[in-house]
Coordinates of C-alpha atoms in Angstrom, one line a residue:
M1 CA -21.3 -92.5 53.8
T2 CA -21.1 -89.7 56.4
R3 CA -21.5 -86.2 55.3
H4 CA -19.3 -84.5 57.8
V5 CA -15.9 -85.6 59.2
I6 CA -13.8 -85.5 62.3
E7 CA -10.1 -86.0 61.6
T8 CA -6.6 -84.9 62.5
A9 CA -5.4 -81.9 60.5
K10 CA -2.9 -83.0 57.9
T11 CA -1.3 -79.6 57.6
G12 CA -1.4 -76.3 59.6
R13 CA -3.0 -74.4 56.7
S14 CA -6.7 -74.6 57.5
K15 CA -8.4 -71.9 59.5
C16 CA -11.3 -72.4 61.9
R17 CA -14.6 -70.8 60.7
G18 CA -15.7 -70.3 64.3
C19 CA -12.8 -68.4 65.8
D20 CA -10.7 -67.4 62.8
L21 CA -7.6 -69.0 64.3
K22 CA -5.3 -71.6 62.6
I23 CA -6.0 -75.2 63.2
E24 CA -2.5 -76.6 63.9
K25 CA -1.1 -79.7 62.2
G26 CA -2.0 -82.8 64.2
E27 CA -5.0 -81.2 66.0
A28 CA -8.4 -82.8 65.8
R29 CA -10.8 -80.8 63.7
F30 CA -14.4 -81.0 62.5
G31 CA -15.2 -80.6 58.8
E32 CA -18.7 -79.7 57.8
R33 CA -19.3 -80.6 54.1
V34 CA -21.6 -78.2 52.3
P35 CA -22.5 -77.6 48.6
N36 CA -19.8 -75.6 46.8
A37 CA -21.2 -72.1 46.3
F38 CA -18.8 -71.5 43.4
G39 CA -19.2 -74.7 41.3
D40 CA -20.1 -78.3 41.4
G41 CA -19.5 -80.7 44.2
E42 CA -18.9 -80.0 47.9
T43 CA -16.5 -78.0 50.0
T44 CA -15.5 -78.5 53.6
L45 CA -15.7 -75.8 56.4
W46 CA -13.2 -76.6 59.1
F47 CA -13.7 -75.9 62.8
H48 CA -11.8 -76.7 66.0
L49 CA -13.9 -79.3 67.8
R50 CA -14.9 -76.9 70.6
C51 CA -15.8 -74.2 68.1
A52 CA -18.0 -76.7 66.2
A53 CA -19.8 -77.6 69.4
Y54 CA -20.5 -74.0 70.2
K55 CA -21.3 -72.7 66.6
R56 CA -22.5 -75.7 64.6
P57 CA -24.0 -78.1 67.1
E58 CA -26.4 -80.1 64.8
P59 CA -23.7 -81.2 62.3
L60 CA -21.2 -81.9 65.0
L61 CA -23.7 -84.2 66.9
E62 CA -24.4 -86.1 63.6
T63 CA -20.7 -86.9 63.4
L64 CA -19.6 -87.3 67.0
P65 CA -21.0 -90.8 67.8
G66 CA -18.7 -92.5 65.4
A67 CA -15.6 -90.5 66.3
A68 CA -12.9 -91.3 68.9
V69 CA -12.2 -87.8 70.3
E70 CA -11.0 -86.5 73.7
D71 CA -13.7 -84.8 75.8
A72 CA -16.5 -86.3 73.6
D73 CA -19.0 -86.0 76.5
A74 CA -18.1 -82.3 77.1
L75 CA -18.4 -81.6 73.4
K76 CA -21.8 -83.4 73.3
A77 CA -23.1 -81.4 76.3
A78 CA -22.0 -78.1 74.8
A79 CA -23.6 -78.9 71.5
E80 CA -26.8 -80.1 73.1
L81 CA -27.0 -76.9 75.1
G82 CA -26.7 -74.9 71.8
I83 CA -29.6 -77.0 70.4
A84 CA -31.7 -76.6 73.5
H85 CA -31.2 -72.8 73.4
R86 CA -31.5 -72.0 69.6
R87 CA -29.9 -68.5 69.9
L88 CA -26.8 -69.7 71.8
P89 CA -24.7 -70.5 68.7
R90 CA -25.0 -66.8 67.8
L91 CA -22.7 -65.8 70.7
S92 CA -19.3 -64.8 69.5
G93 CA -17.7 -62.9 72.4
A94 CA -17.9 -60.1 75.0
E95 CA -16.4 -56.7 75.3
R96 CA -16.9 -53.3 76.8
A97 CA -18.8 -51.0 74.4
P98 CA -16.4 -48.5 72.9
T99 CA -19.3 -46.1 72.1
S100 CA -23.0 -45.8 72.9
R101 CA -24.2 -46.1 69.3
A102 CA -25.1 -49.8 69.4
R103 CA -28.6 -50.9 70.3
C104 CA -29.4 -54.2 72.2
R105 CA -31.0 -56.8 69.9
S106 CA -33.0 -58.0 72.9
C107 CA -34.4 -54.9 74.7
R108 CA -33.7 -52.4 71.8
K109 CA -32.2 -49.8 74.2
P110 CA -28.8 -48.2 73.6
I111 CA -25.8 -50.0 75.1
E112 CA -24.0 -47.4 77.1
R113 CA -20.3 -46.7 76.5
G114 CA -18.2 -48.9 78.8
A115 CA -21.0 -51.4 79.5
W116 CA -20.5 -55.1 78.9
R117 CA -22.0 -56.3 75.7
L118 CA -22.1 -59.7 74.0
S119 CA -21.5 -59.8 70.3
L120 CA -23.7 -61.9 68.0
V121 CA -23.2 -63.5 64.6
F122 CA -25.5 -65.3 62.2
F123 CA -24.5 -68.3 60.0
E124 CA -25.5 -67.4 56.5
E125 CA -24.2 -68.6 53.1
Y126 CA -21.6 -70.8 54.9
R127 CA -20.0 -68.0 56.9
F128 CA -20.6 -66.1 60.2
E129 CA -21.8 -62.5 59.7
P130 CA -21.8 -59.9 62.5
S131 CA -25.3 -59.3 63.6
G132 CA -25.1 -56.8 66.5
F133 CA -24.9 -56.9 70.3
I134 CA -27.0 -57.4 73.4
H135 CA -26.5 -56.1 76.9
A136 CA -24.8 -58.7 79.2
A137 CA -27.8 -58.3 81.5
C138 CA -30.2 -59.2 78.7
A139 CA -28.4 -62.6 78.0
G140 CA -30.8 -64.7 80.1
E141 CA -33.8 -63.4 78.3
Y142 CA -32.2 -63.5 74.8
F143 CA -30.5 -66.9 75.0
G144 CA -32.8 -68.6 77.4
T145 CA -29.8 -69.5 79.6
T146 CA -27.1 -67.7 81.6
E147 CA -24.6 -70.6 81.0
L148 CA -22.4 -68.5 78.8
L149 CA -19.0 -68.1 80.4
D150 CA -17.3 -71.2 78.9
R151 CA -18.3 -69.9 75.4
V152 CA -17.2 -66.4 76.2
R153 CA -13.9 -67.6 77.7
H154 CA -13.3 -69.7 74.5
F155 CA -13.9 -66.9 72.0
V156 CA -12.3 -64.2 74.1
P157 CA -9.4 -65.9 75.9
E158 CA -7.7 -62.6 76.8
L159 CA -10.3 -61.6 79.4
E160 CA -8.8 -61.5 82.9
P161 CA -10.4 -63.4 85.7
D162 CA -11.7 -60.3 87.4
Q163 CA -13.3 -59.2 84.1
L164 CA -14.9 -62.6 83.8
E165 CA -16.3 -62.4 87.3
E166 CA -17.7 -58.9 86.6
L167 CA -19.3 -60.1 83.3
A168 CA -20.7 -63.2 85.0
A169 CA -22.3 -61.1 87.7
E170 CA -23.9 -58.8 85.1
I171 CA -25.1 -61.8 83.0
R172 CA -26.7 -63.3 86.1
G173 CA -28.3 -59.9 87.0
R174 CA -26.4 -59.3 90.3

C-alpha cells in the first residue's frame, strides 16, 4: 500500500500547504500522508502537484512513478532539482524589502530597503514556517543553483516580466 497519493480533488474545499491557495474541484493534487498530531491514525496534507514538486520533492517522487499525470517529466525534474540542492525547497517567493531590518541568512548582512530578497520557509511539524530572507545575489551560494525563476514565478505570479528580468539578473550576479 502506498503511503502518499495523487488523485483528482473531489471537492474544492482543500487548500494547498505549499502556496495556501484552494485546490479546485477536479484538479490533480498530491496528498502526503503523515501521522496525525492530534490523535491516532494519519492525516493528509494536500498540495498542488507543482507545489509538491517544489516543496516536498521526496514524497512526491515516491508516488509519481505509479501515477498518470500531465507533465510528469517536468514534475520529476523539478523535484529532483530540489533533492540535488537540499535548500531549494525552502524558497517561497521574492519581493522588494520594505525595510532594512532583515538580515540575509547567507551572508548575515542587512538587506537594504528596496533590494530584492528571497523569502525562506522551513517545513516543521507538518507546516511551513517563515524562516527569514536572503539577498537575491546570495541565491547561488545559498541554494547551490541559480535555477530559481520557475519557482519564484509559481509562488509569486503577480511579478511583472520586467521585475522577473531584474530579479534574474540580480540572482545571476549581473
